[in-house]
Amino acid sequence: EVQLVESGGGLVQPGGSLRLSCAASGFSFSSDWMNWVRQAPGKGLEWVANIKQDGTEIYYVGSVKGRFTISRDNTKNSLYLQMNSLRVEDTAVYYCASGPHYAPHYDNWGQGTLVTVSS
Amino acid sequence: QSVLTQPPSASATPGQRVIISCSGRRSNIATNDVHWYQQLPGTAPKLLIYKDNQRPSGVPERFSGSKSGTSASLAISGLRSEDEADYYCATWDDSLRGHIFGGGTKLTVL
């Protein structure tokens, strides 16, 4: 059974940092592009970033460039999102999802982890 | 404001057919595959339709997708109470060079 399990969310002050993790199992993690998608409370979905199988290609949505860093460790079947200089508008549930770079075709999603940026 | 435009809400009675639209541009829907997600209350999104009109294994035939020009549609026939959810369209945008989503449509089964 495919499983993606996010962790690391929580309450952080504006300007603070947080590192999210996503543990994958049940599929060949090292063979898939991986993505982070977020959803602000009561709002729609927004793609945040993705990373190629070997980590050599990385892409971000404009609003997080220079503040967020996506990475992966294929030896641990894990995906990460380092979030720095957090803003109130980064408050959202963050999902990890497997899917290709050129299409938001996400076969598998985690349950999400809530990040709240507030003073 | 989303690049892809969906009606914020839709409603129908059980057994009826409902169509949810997704309007875009030549740089996204017209030239790239459209995918649809269903998000039940309090849960993660689930892939419902991929590559315009393909159903993943396990998705009932009641759900179908189509695309014409810069617009795409999700049709749900034989509506059931368990179809009450938020529905999102998604595609790649050639200009933005990234994944984009519609704002979502909240479907109410009356």
XYZ file of N, CA and C in Angstrom:
687
model
N 0.847 -1.204 0.000
C 0.000 0.000 0.000
C 0.882 1.254 0.000
N 0.560 2.166 -0.906
C 1.321 3.414 -0.974
C 0.979 4.298 0.222
N 2.008 4.810 0.860
C 1.795 5.735 1.988
C 2.750 6.904 1.893
N 2.208 8.084 2.127
C 3.008 9.293 2.280
C 2.586 9.922 3.596
N 3.537 10.119 4.490
C 3.215 10.621 5.819
C 4.044 11.869 6.110
N 3.352 13.008 6.173
C 4.020 14.269 6.460
C 4.138 14.489 7.969
N 5.143 15.255 8.344
C 5.329 15.630 9.736
C 6.128 16.924 9.788
N 6.160 17.530 10.967
C 6.980 18.718 11.153
C 6.212 20.027 11.207
N 4.920 19.984 10.977
C 4.125 21.205 11.034
C 3.986 21.711 12.458
N 3.479 22.933 12.576
C 3.286 23.507 13.898
C 3.098 25.005 13.831
N 3.144 25.636 15.004
C 2.977 27.084 15.113
C 4.351 27.751 15.136
N 4.520 28.751 14.301
C 5.790 29.472 14.242
C 5.504 30.958 14.047
N 6.389 31.778 14.581
C 6.201 33.226 14.433
C 6.646 33.698 13.062
N 6.094 34.797 12.600
C 6.560 35.379 11.325
C 8.068 35.592 11.363
N 8.725 35.229 10.255
C 10.174 35.319 10.187
C 10.877 34.057 10.638
N 10.144 33.134 11.210
C 10.729 31.897 11.722
C 10.926 30.846 10.657
N 11.394 29.673 11.099
C 11.701 28.575 10.193
C 11.031 27.294 10.668
N 10.842 26.397 9.721
C 10.244 25.101 10.003
C 10.723 24.138 8.933
N 10.911 22.873 9.301
C 11.295 21.859 8.325
C 10.249 20.761 8.315
N 9.643 20.570 7.148
C 8.665 19.507 6.970
C 9.335 18.267 6.400
N 8.815 17.107 6.792
C 9.293 15.840 6.262
C 8.129 15.048 5.697
N 8.429 14.180 4.751
C 7.426 13.299 4.162
C 8.076 11.930 4.001
N 7.555 10.948 4.720
C 8.085 9.587 4.646
C 7.247 8.773 3.670
N 7.914 8.175 2.706
C 7.223 7.423 1.658
C 7.442 5.925 1.816
N 6.416 5.163 1.466
C 6.531 3.707 1.477
C 5.531 3.119 0.496
N 5.785 1.881 0.085
C 4.837 1.179 -0.772
C 4.995 1.447 -2.257
N 5.968 2.244 -2.645
C 6.236 2.465 -4.060
C 7.709 2.823 -4.213
N 8.149 2.891 -5.467
C 9.550 3.166 -5.730
C 9.795 4.670 -5.658
N 10.071 5.150 -4.456
C 10.225 6.597 -4.207
C 11.285 7.204 -5.112
N 12.387 6.519 -5.287
C 13.506 7.080 -6.053
C 13.203 7.183 -7.542
N 12.070 6.638 -7.988
C 11.705 6.675 -9.407
C 10.744 7.806 -9.740
N 10.264 8.520 -8.737
C 9.227 9.525 -8.964
C 9.691 10.947 -8.656
N 9.234 11.895 -9.468
C 9.282 13.289 -9.052
C 8.400 13.407 -7.804
N 8.759 14.324 -6.937
C 7.961 14.564 -5.742
C 7.623 16.049 -5.625
N 6.451 16.305 -5.057
C 5.928 17.661 -4.987
C 5.472 18.028 -3.577
N 5.460 19.308 -3.307
C 4.759 19.862 -2.147
C 3.625 20.735 -2.688
N 2.442 20.522 -2.147
C 1.247 21.294 -2.506
C 0.643 21.790 -1.199
N 0.182 23.032 -1.165
C -0.375 23.546 0.080
C -1.793 24.051 -0.113
N -2.483 24.179 1.011
C -3.872 24.643 0.994
C -4.104 25.507 2.223
N -4.248 26.808 2.002
C -4.553 27.720 3.100
C -5.944 27.401 3.643
N -6.199 27.716 4.902
C -7.494 27.396 5.514
C -8.664 27.940 4.711
N -9.555 27.062 4.320
C -10.736 27.462 3.571
C -10.480 27.881 2.140
N -9.256 27.662 1.663
C -8.878 28.098 0.311
C -8.578 26.901 -0.594
N -8.158 27.203 -1.823
C -7.860 26.167 -2.793
C -6.441 25.648 -2.700
N -6.097 24.797 -3.662
C -4.790 24.167 -3.690
C -3.773 25.026 -4.423
N -2.525 24.969 -3.967
C -1.439 25.698 -4.611
C -0.187 24.824 -4.634
N 0.337 24.599 -5.828
C 1.604 23.878 -5.955
C 2.732 24.757 -5.408
N 3.643 24.146 -4.637
C 4.706 24.909 -3.985
C 6.070 24.643 -4.632
N 6.399 23.359 -4.803
C 7.725 23.022 -5.321
C 7.749 21.565 -5.744
N 8.707 21.231 -6.610
C 8.944 19.814 -6.886
C 10.414 19.550 -7.161
N 10.756 18.271 -7.126
C 12.145 17.844 -7.229
C 12.218 16.558 -8.036
N 13.211 16.521 -8.920
C 13.430 15.361 -9.771
C 13.897 14.163 -8.947
N 13.811 12.994 -9.583
C 14.157 11.760 -8.891
C 15.532 11.815 -8.222
N 16.523 12.348 -8.925
C 17.888 12.365 -8.389
C 18.256 13.704 -7.750
N 17.294 14.603 -7.649
C 17.526 15.886 -7.011
C 18.232 16.923 -7.859
N 18.450 16.606 -9.136
C 19.230 17.525 -9.976
C 18.392 18.642 -10.583
N 17.088 18.528 -10.522
C 16.213 19.610 -10.996
C 15.208 19.932 -9.898
N 15.054 21.219 -9.650
C 14.171 21.695 -8.588
C 13.443 22.930 -9.093
N 12.158 23.026 -8.767
C 11.344 24.163 -9.202
C 10.462 24.635 -8.055
N 10.206 25.941 -8.038
C 9.390 26.546 -6.989
C 8.346 27.483 -7.587
N 7.245 27.675 -6.883
C 6.330 28.742 -7.226
C 7.003 30.053 -6.805
N 6.691 31.129 -7.514
C 7.400 32.384 -7.299
C 7.360 32.908 -5.871
N 6.234 32.707 -5.189
C 6.065 33.298 -3.869
C 6.955 32.682 -2.786
N 7.570 31.542 -3.064
C 8.422 30.908 -2.043
C 9.890 30.853 -2.469
N 10.192 31.285 -3.676
C 11.585 31.256 -4.141
C 12.478 32.071 -3.221
N 13.609 31.484 -2.874
C 14.557 32.163 -2.000
C 14.264 31.974 -0.520
N 13.091 31.426 -0.197
C 12.730 31.207 1.220
C 12.581 29.726 1.547
N 12.071 28.949 0.601
C 11.843 27.511 0.820
C 12.880 26.712 0.037
N 13.244 25.555 0.587
C 14.161 24.648 -0.093
C 13.609 23.231 -0.025
N 13.389 22.639 -1.187
C 12.939 21.250 -1.262
C 14.163 20.358 -1.422
N 14.119 19.198 -0.788
C 15.212 18.238 -0.928
C 14.658 16.838 -0.695
N 15.473 15.848 -0.998
C 15.047 14.471 -0.803
C 16.238 13.604 -0.435
N 15.947 12.494 0.225
C 16.968 11.503 0.552
C 16.409 10.153 0.126
N 16.851 9.675 -1.015
C 16.319 8.425 -1.550
C 16.714 7.221 -0.716
N 17.788 7.339 0.057
C 18.206 6.225 0.929
C 17.240 6.071 2.102
N 16.537 7.154 2.416
C 15.574 7.126 3.516
C 14.130 7.219 3.020
N 13.946 7.215 1.691
C 12.603 7.371 1.107
C 11.881 8.578 1.715
N 12.583 9.685 1.759
C 12.033 10.869 2.421
C 12.184 12.129 1.588
N 11.184 12.984 1.724
C 11.128 14.289 1.060
C 11.090 15.352 2.154
N 11.709 16.492 1.880
C 11.771 17.549 2.882
C 11.399 18.890 2.282
N 10.965 19.803 3.164
C 10.743 21.194 2.758
C 11.234 22.077 3.898
N 12.354 22.737 3.666
C 12.880 23.695 4.639
C 12.250 25.047 4.341
N 11.549 25.586 5.321
C 10.833 26.840 5.130
C 11.445 27.908 6.038
N 12.020 28.936 5.453
C 12.619 30.043 6.197
C 11.845 31.326 5.932
N 12.090 32.326 6.754
C 11.454 33.651 6.595
C 9.951 33.501 6.387
N 9.333 32.705 7.236
C 7.913 32.402 7.064
C 7.049 33.634 7.251
N 5.980 33.681 6.474
C 5.033 34.786 6.486
C 3.663 34.281 6.897
N 2.828 35.191 7.350
C 1.470 34.809 7.742
C 0.761 34.092 6.595
N 1.015 34.545 5.376
C 0.343 33.959 4.207
C 0.866 32.567 3.835
N 1.873 32.081 4.538
C 2.330 30.710 4.331
C 1.527 29.716 5.169
N 0.643 30.226 6.001
C -0.206 29.362 6.815
C -1.054 28.469 5.911
N -0.931 27.157 6.097
C -1.619 26.212 5.216
C -1.376 24.787 5.691
N -2.174 23.890 5.148
C -1.861 22.467 5.239
C -0.929 22.154 4.076
N 0.180 21.525 4.368
C 1.164 21.170 3.349
C 1.091 19.667 3.079
N 0.869 19.341 1.806
C 0.795 17.950 1.382
C 2.022 17.604 0.539
N 2.527 16.401 0.711
C 3.487 15.893 -0.268
C 2.721 14.980 -1.217
N 3.149 14.957 -2.462
C 2.445 14.191 -3.484
C 3.432 13.745 -4.551
N 3.248 12.540 -5.050
C 4.109 12.043 -6.125
C 3.473 12.387 -7.462
N 4.312 12.807 -8.405
C 3.782 13.172 -9.709
C 4.834 13.865 -10.541
N 4.684 13.854 -11.868
C 5.706 14.370 -12.786
C 5.843 15.885 -12.734
N 6.952 16.382 -13.292
C 7.221 17.819 -13.286
C 6.267 18.584 -14.194
N 6.037 18.071 -15.392
C 5.289 18.846 -16.380
C 3.780 18.658 -16.310
N 3.286 18.029 -15.261
C 1.837 17.854 -15.146
C 1.465 17.637 -13.688
N 0.441 18.353 -13.209
C -0.040 18.151 -11.828
C -0.893 16.901 -11.757
N -0.299 15.770 -12.096
C -0.941 14.462 -12.086
C -0.373 13.741 -10.871
N -1.024 13.958 -9.727
C -0.517 13.413 -8.472
C -1.295 12.153 -8.117
N -0.654 11.026 -8.265
C -1.309 9.757 -7.978
C -1.505 9.545 -6.482
N -0.537 9.983 -5.718
C -0.553 9.696 -4.282
C -0.337 10.964 -3.476
N -1.094 11.094 -2.393
C -1.019 12.254 -1.507
C -0.832 11.772 -0.072
N -0.162 12.613 0.712
C -0.139 12.371 2.146
C -1.376 12.969 2.788
N -1.454 12.858 4.105
C -2.626 13.385 4.827
C -2.470 14.874 5.145
N -1.252 15.379 4.972
C -1.008 16.805 5.189
C -0.530 17.123 6.600
N 0.191 18.223 6.712
C 0.629 18.722 8.011
C 0.379 20.224 8.047
N -0.185 20.711 9.144
C -0.607 22.102 9.245
C 0.531 22.983 9.740
N 0.787 24.028 8.986
C 1.760 25.048 9.378
C 0.993 26.330 9.653
N 1.160 26.861 10.844
C 0.490 28.102 11.226
C 1.545 29.146 11.544
N 1.524 30.240 10.804
C 2.467 31.334 11.021
C 1.693 32.485 11.652
N 1.999 32.739 12.913
C 1.247 33.760 13.643
C 2.066 34.238 14.837
N 1.850 35.490 15.176
C 2.522 36.049 16.350
C 1.652 35.911 17.590
N -6.503 35.153 -6.781
C -7.278 34.829 -7.984
C -6.569 33.741 -8.783
N -7.265 32.622 -9.040
C -6.670 31.500 -9.740
C -6.591 31.761 -11.243
N -5.582 31.148 -11.859
C -5.429 31.266 -13.313
C -6.534 30.489 -14.018
N -6.951 29.379 -13.417
C -8.059 28.584 -13.944
C -9.330 28.968 -13.191
N -10.403 29.206 -13.952
C -11.650 29.686 -13.353
C -12.682 28.574 -13.249
N -13.126 28.330 -12.031
C -14.196 27.382 -11.770
C -15.334 28.112 -11.067
N -16.577 27.638 -11.250
C -17.669 28.209 -10.457
C -17.438 27.836 -8.996
N -17.658 28.752 -8.058
C -17.393 28.447 -6.648
C -18.297 27.369 -6.084
N -19.488 27.229 -6.662
C -20.413 26.240 -6.130
C -21.275 25.641 -7.229
N -21.795 24.468 -6.930
C -22.735 23.775 -7.806
C -23.610 22.907 -6.917
N -24.815 22.637 -7.391
C -25.698 21.781 -6.601
C -26.644 21.018 -7.522
N -27.091 19.882 -7.030
C -28.033 19.058 -7.772
C -28.608 18.036 -6.806
N -29.670 17.379 -7.233
C -30.296 16.366 -6.388
C -29.760 14.985 -6.742
N -29.905 14.050 -5.846
C -29.431 12.682 -6.121
C -30.002 12.129 -7.418
N -29.139 11.476 -8.177
C -29.552 10.892 -9.435
C -29.357 11.802 -10.630
N -29.248 13.092 -10.394
C -29.079 14.038 -11.489
C -27.640 14.036 -11.998
N -27.442 14.761 -13.091
C -26.116 14.938 -13.680
C -25.705 16.378 -13.463
N -24.454 16.561 -13.062
C -23.931 17.899 -12.849
C -22.630 18.043 -13.635
N -22.401 19.236 -14.160
C -21.173 19.517 -14.902
C -20.452 20.688 -14.246
N -19.172 20.495 -13.980
C -18.337 21.544 -13.399
C -17.336 22.003 -14.457
N -17.298 23.287 -14.706
C -16.433 23.820 -15.756
C -15.120 24.352 -15.188
N -14.140 24.430 -16.075
C -12.812 24.936 -15.721
C -12.314 25.700 -16.943
N -12.198 27.007 -16.796
C -11.834 27.853 -17.920
C -10.409 28.358 -17.781
N -9.649 28.281 -18.870
C -8.256 28.710 -18.823
C -7.860 29.499 -20.051
N -6.604 29.301 -20.468
C -6.044 30.055 -21.588
C -5.305 29.115 -22.540
N -4.813 29.715 -23.632
C -4.061 28.906 -24.585
C -2.772 28.384 -23.958
N -2.214 29.111 -22.999
C -0.953 28.697 -22.391
C -1.120 27.561 -21.382
N -2.339 27.223 -21.033
C -2.511 26.135 -20.066
C -3.447 25.038 -20.600
N -4.740 25.210 -20.486
C -5.658 24.128 -20.848
C -5.554 23.739 -22.319
N -5.423 24.731 -23.200
C -5.439 24.435 -24.636
C -4.263 23.548 -25.067
N -3.167 23.607 -24.352
C -1.956 22.921 -24.799
C -1.429 21.881 -23.821
N -2.136 21.661 -22.720
C -1.673 20.698 -21.722
C -2.836 19.859 -21.180
N -2.491 18.694 -20.644
C -3.513 17.832 -20.070
C -4.138 18.469 -18.838
N -5.427 18.171 -18.641
C -6.150 18.652 -17.468
C -6.419 17.467 -16.537
N -6.288 17.727 -15.259
C -6.500 16.696 -14.244
C -7.515 17.234 -13.238
N -8.298 16.329 -12.675
C -9.340 16.715 -11.727
C -9.140 15.981 -10.397
N -9.394 16.710 -9.310
C -9.265 16.147 -7.969
C -10.563 16.316 -7.203
N -10.860 15.323 -6.379
C -11.991 15.379 -5.465
C -11.438 15.473 -4.053
N -11.938 16.438 -3.290
C -11.509 16.553 -1.901
C -12.727 16.478 -0.988
N -12.876 15.342 -0.336
C -13.947 15.181 0.638
C -13.613 15.991 1.878
N -14.622 16.410 2.632
C -14.378 17.245 3.816
C -13.360 16.638 4.759
N -12.341 17.440 5.110
C -11.345 17.027 6.079
C -10.331 16.012 5.599
N -10.280 15.785 4.290
C -9.347 14.779 3.774
C -8.439 15.385 2.704
N -7.417 14.634 2.324
C -6.526 15.062 1.260
C -7.216 14.904 -0.095
N -6.819 15.691 -1.081
C -7.378 15.509 -2.427
C -7.083 14.116 -2.968
N -7.935 13.694 -3.893
C -7.789 12.378 -4.520
C -7.899 12.582 -6.039
N -6.999 11.954 -6.787
C -7.044 12.053 -8.238
C -8.312 11.400 -8.770
N -9.079 12.168 -9.555
C -10.358 11.686 -10.060
C -10.306 11.424 -11.574
N -9.704 12.349 -12.286
C -9.561 12.253 -13.746
C -8.152 12.727 -14.081
N -7.443 12.029 -14.967
C -6.144 12.496 -15.425
C -6.101 12.529 -16.958
N -5.205 13.314 -17.484
C -5.057 13.466 -18.942
C -6.400 13.692 -19.621
N -7.118 14.692 -19.151
C -8.385 15.170 -19.711
C -9.578 14.269 -19.422
N -9.434 12.945 -19.673
C -10.625 12.099 -19.612
C -10.348 10.671 -19.134
N -9.204 10.454 -18.500
C -8.871 9.100 -18.046
C -9.196 8.929 -16.565
N -9.788 7.796 -16.253
C -10.139 7.508 -14.851
C -9.141 6.556 -14.240
N -8.591 6.918 -13.073
C -7.729 5.948 -12.364
C -8.546 4.732 -11.955
N -7.851 3.663 -11.720
C -8.502 2.453 -11.251
C -9.296 2.750 -9.981
N -10.542 2.289 -9.948
C -11.354 2.472 -8.757
C -12.308 3.652 -8.816
N -12.101 4.557 -9.767
C -13.017 5.696 -9.912
C -14.207 5.258 -10.771
N -15.423 5.439 -10.262
C -16.609 4.974 -10.998
C -16.776 5.649 -12.352
N -17.433 4.948 -13.266
C -17.679 5.484 -14.597
C -18.614 6.692 -14.577
N -19.263 6.933 -13.437
C -20.139 8.094 -13.314
C -19.373 9.414 -13.478
N -18.058 9.333 -13.261
C -17.215 10.513 -13.381
C -16.544 10.524 -14.753
N -16.656 11.642 -15.467
C -16.024 11.723 -16.776
C -15.486 13.130 -17.009
N -14.433 13.221 -17.803
C -13.824 14.499 -18.102
C -13.781 14.749 -19.590
N -13.795 16.029 -19.953
C -13.685 16.399 -21.359
C -12.977 17.744 -21.458
N -12.527 18.040 -22.671
C -11.834 19.308 -22.890
C -12.083 19.778 -24.316
N -12.239 21.105 -24.452
C -12.388 21.699 -25.771
C -11.773 23.088 -25.734
N -10.748 23.295 -26.543
C -10.092 24.602 -26.575
C -9.484 24.968 -25.230
N -9.930 26.100 -24.704
C -9.367 26.592 -23.438
C -10.250 26.253 -22.233
N -11.169 25.315 -22.417
C -12.042 24.936 -21.300
C -12.090 23.428 -21.130
N -12.281 23.026 -19.881
C -12.428 21.612 -19.556
C -13.658 21.454 -18.664
N -14.182 20.238 -18.610
C -15.370 19.983 -17.799
C -15.278 18.632 -17.114
N -15.854 18.597 -15.936
C -16.021 17.352 -15.190
C -17.515 17.100 -15.084
N -17.937 15.934 -15.502
C -19.340 15.564 -15.414
C -19.504 14.429 -14.411
N -20.526 14.557 -13.594
C -20.855 13.509 -12.628
C -22.308 13.135 -12.874
N -22.529 11.895 -13.239
C -23.894 11.442 -13.491
C -24.351 10.544 -12.348
N -25.648 10.360 -12.249
C -26.182 9.528 -11.165
C -25.684 9.991 -9.810
N -25.819 11.278 -9.564
C -25.257 11.915 -8.370
C -25.662 11.191 -7.079
N -24.686 11.049 -6.175
C -24.928 10.429 -4.881
C -24.542 11.383 -3.768
N -25.057 11.142 -2.592
C -24.759 12.024 -1.459
C -23.257 12.030 -1.148
N -22.596 10.918 -1.376
C -21.162 10.845 -1.071
C -20.291 11.600 -2.078
N -20.905 12.135 -3.120
C -20.163 12.955 -4.089
C -20.023 14.392 -3.603
N -20.677 14.711 -2.492
C -20.587 16.066 -1.948
C -19.146 16.312 -1.499
N -18.487 17.247 -2.184
C -17.062 17.485 -1.988
C -16.644 18.733 -2.743
N -15.363 19.082 -2.586
C -14.772 20.140 -3.401
C -14.053 19.487 -4.574
N -14.183 20.099 -5.747
C -13.563 19.566 -6.953
C -12.630 20.615 -7.547
N -11.421 20.188 -7.922
C -10.408 21.085 -8.455
C -9.903 20.590 -9.807
N -9.759 21.517 -10.743
C -9.068 21.189 -11.989
C -7.620 21.654 -11.854
N -6.727 21.060 -12.627
C -5.310 21.403 -12.555
C -4.652 21.115 -13.898
N -3.641 21.922 -14.207
C -2.889 21.703 -15.427
C -1.538 22.407 -15.332
N -0.712 22.250 -16.337
C 0.572 22.945 -16.449
C 0.338 24.237 -17.230
N 1.061 25.295 -16.841
C 0.970 26.540 -17.587
C 2.317 26.829 -18.254
N 2.315 26.964 -19.569
C 3.555 27.171 -20.321
C 4.208 28.514 -20.003
N 3.411 29.529 -19.686
C 3.959 30.856 -19.407
C 4.522 30.946 -17.990
N 3.776 30.415 -17.032
C 4.203 30.442 -15.634
C 5.245 29.365 -15.333
N 5.309 28.364 -16.219
C 6.245 27.245 -16.044
C 6.015 26.573 -14.701
N 4.773 26.244 -14.429
C 4.458 25.567 -13.182
C 3.074 24.956 -13.199
N 2.749 24.228 -12.138
C 1.435 23.611 -11.974
C 0.456 24.664 -11.484
N -0.751 24.655 -12.033
C -1.772 25.593 -11.589
C -3.070 24.845 -11.307
N -3.856 25.400 -10.386
C -5.128 24.826 -10.005
C -6.246 25.838 -10.217
N -7.444 25.315 -10.414
C -8.618 26.157 -10.362
C -8.934 26.461 -8.907
N -9.817 27.430 -8.691
C -10.157 27.835 -7.338
C -11.002 26.825 -6.576
N -11.515 25.829 -7.301
C -12.319 24.803 -6.659
C -13.806 25.075 -6.746
N -14.574 23.996 -6.842
C -16.040 24.073 -6.875
C -16.597 23.200 -5.760
N -17.403 23.811 -4.900
C -18.022 23.056 -3.816
C -19.341 22.489 -4.325
N -19.417 21.173 -4.396
C -20.620 20.503 -4.878
C -21.497 20.098 -3.705
N -22.735 20.555 -3.760
C -23.714 20.196 -2.738
C -24.756 19.267 -3.350
N -25.006 18.159 -2.690
C -26.049 17.229 -3.131
C -27.272 17.500 -2.271
N -28.295 18.058 -2.895
C -29.481 18.528 -2.163
C -30.328 17.397 -1.620
